[in-house]
Amino acid sequence: MVQCLDEVLDSSITRLRDLVEFDSVTVLLYEESDGSWVPVRRKGNRDQPTLDADTLPEPLQRALEARGTVHEAELAKMGGPGLAPRAASGLYCSL
């Protein structure tokens, strides 16, 4: 199962790269045992730690609640940062 998940994650990043130009991307998976969000794929954002619900960036919290996509054009105006500390904007979605 882990190998299958790895293949899905890798192909998802590849597909995303085909659709959208980005400087960094992070895929988080929810860990039910402790309620944390674990980064399982990172491109351009190597320092992303495991997060708990209280430390998720606000746009990501909104995307999870809406079960949709949130575009934040100016992270600094809304109190940033997003998942990548130097990101000026972000696109957040739940899959």
PDB file of C-alpha atoms in Angstrom:
ATOM      1  CA  MET A   1       0.000   0.000   0.000  1.00  0.00           C
ATOM      2  CA  VAL A   2       2.845   2.413   0.803  1.00  0.00           C
ATOM      3  CA  GLN A   3       4.332   1.915  -2.656  1.00  0.00           C
ATOM      4  CA  CYS A   4       0.936   2.624  -4.237  1.00  0.00           C
ATOM      5  CA  LEU A   5       0.557   5.810  -2.158  1.00  0.00           C
ATOM      6  CA  ASP A   6       4.066   6.911  -3.142  1.00  0.00           C
ATOM      7  CA  GLU A   7       3.203   6.444  -6.820  1.00  0.00           C
ATOM      8  CA  VAL A   8      -0.026   8.435  -6.448  1.00  0.00           C
ATOM      9  CA  LEU A   9       1.771  11.260  -4.636  1.00  0.00           C
ATOM     10  CA  ASP A  10       4.576  11.382  -7.210  1.00  0.00           C
ATOM     11  CA  SER A  11       2.159  11.374 -10.139  1.00  0.00           C
ATOM     12  CA  SER A  12       0.044  14.062  -8.459  1.00  0.00           C
ATOM     13  CA  ILE A  13       3.051  16.372  -8.141  1.00  0.00           C
ATOM     14  CA  THR A  14       3.977  15.700 -11.772  1.00  0.00           C
ATOM     15  CA  ARG A  15       0.422  16.424 -12.931  1.00  0.00           C
ATOM     16  CA  LEU A  16       0.270  19.594 -10.857  1.00  0.00           C
ATOM     17  CA  ARG A  17       3.543  20.767 -12.394  1.00  0.00           C
ATOM     18  CA  ASP A  18       1.983  20.237 -15.843  1.00  0.00           C
ATOM     19  CA  LEU A  19      -1.043  22.361 -14.889  1.00  0.00           C
ATOM     20  CA  VAL A  20       0.394  25.162 -12.742  1.00  0.00           C
ATOM     21  CA  GLU A  21       3.750  26.895 -12.473  1.00  0.00           C
ATOM     22  CA  PHE A  22       4.900  26.973  -8.850  1.00  0.00           C
ATOM     23  CA  ASP A  23       7.981  27.711  -6.762  1.00  0.00           C
ATOM     24  CA  SER A  24       7.042  25.357  -3.959  1.00  0.00           C
ATOM     25  CA  VAL A  25       4.445  22.722  -3.221  1.00  0.00           C
ATOM     26  CA  THR A  26       3.704  20.697  -0.113  1.00  0.00           C
ATOM     27  CA  VAL A  27       1.355  17.740   0.203  1.00  0.00           C
ATOM     28  CA  LEU A  28       0.212  17.054   3.761  1.00  0.00           C
ATOM     29  CA  LEU A  29      -1.483  13.901   5.002  1.00  0.00           C
ATOM     30  CA  TYR A  30      -3.585  13.826   8.131  1.00  0.00           C
ATOM     31  CA  GLU A  31      -2.292  11.506  10.852  1.00  0.00           C
ATOM     32  CA  GLU A  32      -5.319  10.317  12.797  1.00  0.00           C
ATOM     33  CA  SER A  33      -3.321   8.916  15.718  1.00  0.00           C
ATOM     34  CA  ASP A  34      -2.183  12.346  16.923  1.00  0.00           C
ATOM     35  CA  GLY A  35      -4.164  14.816  14.784  1.00  0.00           C
ATOM     36  CA  SER A  36      -1.077  16.130  13.004  1.00  0.00           C
ATOM     37  CA  TRP A  37      -0.547  17.048   9.358  1.00  0.00           C
ATOM     38  CA  VAL A  38       2.583  15.363   7.991  1.00  0.00           C
ATOM     39  CA  PRO A  39       4.383  16.682   4.889  1.00  0.00           C
ATOM     40  CA  VAL A  40       4.747  13.677   2.584  1.00  0.00           C
ATOM     41  CA  ARG A  41       5.869  15.538  -0.553  1.00  0.00           C
ATOM     42  CA  ARG A  42       7.771  18.819  -0.759  1.00  0.00           C
ATOM     43  CA  LYS A  43       9.234  20.646  -3.705  1.00  0.00           C
ATOM     44  CA  GLY A  44      10.993  23.960  -3.055  1.00  0.00           C
ATOM     45  CA  ASN A  45      10.007  23.911   0.626  1.00  0.00           C
ATOM     46  CA  ARG A  46      12.403  21.534   2.334  1.00  0.00           C
ATOM     47  CA  ASP A  47      11.939  22.836   5.874  1.00  0.00           C
ATOM     48  CA  GLN A  48       8.229  22.133   6.244  1.00  0.00           C
ATOM     49  CA  PRO A  49       7.644  20.607   9.685  1.00  0.00           C
ATOM     50  CA  THR A  50       4.761  18.428  10.796  1.00  0.00           C
ATOM     51  CA  LEU A  51       1.861  20.686  11.789  1.00  0.00           C
ATOM     52  CA  ASP A  52      -1.039  20.382  14.167  1.00  0.00           C
ATOM     53  CA  ALA A  53      -4.478  21.923  13.599  1.00  0.00           C
ATOM     54  CA  ASP A  54      -3.505  25.084  15.483  1.00  0.00           C
ATOM     55  CA  THR A  55      -0.410  25.745  13.366  1.00  0.00           C
ATOM     56  CA  LEU A  56      -1.930  25.243   9.912  1.00  0.00           C
ATOM     57  CA  PRO A  57      -1.804  28.466   7.886  1.00  0.00           C
ATOM     58  CA  GLU A  58      -5.166  30.238   7.935  1.00  0.00           C
ATOM     59  CA  PRO A  59      -5.839  29.821   4.174  1.00  0.00           C
ATOM     60  CA  LEU A  60      -5.269  26.076   4.515  1.00  0.00           C
ATOM     61  CA  GLN A  61      -7.679  25.919   7.448  1.00  0.00           C
ATOM     62  CA  ARG A  62     -10.287  27.682   5.286  1.00  0.00           C
ATOM     63  CA  ALA A  63      -9.717  25.245   2.409  1.00  0.00           C
ATOM     64  CA  LEU A  64     -10.196  22.273   4.742  1.00  0.00           C
ATOM     65  CA  GLU A  65     -13.394  23.713   6.208  1.00  0.00           C
ATOM     66  CA  ALA A  66     -14.797  24.522   2.766  1.00  0.00           C
ATOM     67  CA  ARG A  67     -13.553  21.252   1.263  1.00  0.00           C
ATOM     68  CA  GLY A  68     -12.440  23.317  -1.683  1.00  0.00           C
ATOM     69  CA  THR A  69      -9.747  25.620  -2.966  1.00  0.00           C
ATOM     70  CA  VAL A  70      -8.597  28.901  -1.470  1.00  0.00           C
ATOM     71  CA  HIS A  71      -6.432  31.358  -3.405  1.00  0.00           C
ATOM     72  CA  GLU A  72      -4.566  33.854  -1.266  1.00  0.00           C
ATOM     73  CA  ALA A  73      -3.068  36.499  -3.559  1.00  0.00           C
ATOM     74  CA  GLU A  74      -1.211  38.430  -0.847  1.00  0.00           C
ATOM     75  CA  LEU A  75      -0.207  36.358   2.166  1.00  0.00           C
ATOM     76  CA  ALA A  76       1.426  39.353   3.874  1.00  0.00           C
ATOM     77  CA  LYS A  77      -1.882  41.261   3.951  1.00  0.00           C
ATOM     78  CA  MET A  78      -3.685  38.402   5.696  1.00  0.00           C
ATOM     79  CA  GLY A  79      -0.925  37.881   8.247  1.00  0.00           C
ATOM     80  CA  GLY A  80       1.045  35.201   6.338  1.00  0.00           C
ATOM     81  CA  PRO A  81       3.120  33.215   5.948  1.00  0.00           C
ATOM     82  CA  GLY A  82       1.686  30.227   4.184  1.00  0.00           C
ATOM     83  CA  LEU A  83       3.373  26.840   4.122  1.00  0.00           C
ATOM     84  CA  ALA A  84       6.492  28.276   2.458  1.00  0.00           C
ATOM     85  CA  PRO A  85       7.909  31.082   4.626  1.00  0.00           C
ATOM     86  CA  ARG A  86       8.916  33.285   1.674  1.00  0.00           C
ATOM     87  CA  ALA A  87       5.757  32.736  -0.405  1.00  0.00           C
ATOM     88  CA  ALA A  88       3.953  35.901  -1.459  1.00  0.00           C
ATOM     89  CA  SER A  89       0.798  34.040  -2.533  1.00  0.00           C
ATOM     90  CA  GLY A  90      -0.679  30.589  -2.192  1.00  0.00           C
ATOM     91  CA  LEU A  91      -3.209  28.155  -3.546  1.00  0.00           C
ATOM     92  CA  TYR A  92      -4.564  25.782  -0.899  1.00  0.00           C
ATOM     93  CA  CYS A  93      -6.910  22.856  -1.425  1.00  0.00           C
ATOM     94  CA  SER A  94      -8.109  19.696   0.228  1.00  0.00           C
ATOM     95  CA  LEU A  95      -8.015  16.548  -1.850  1.00  0.00           C
TER      96      LEU A  95
END
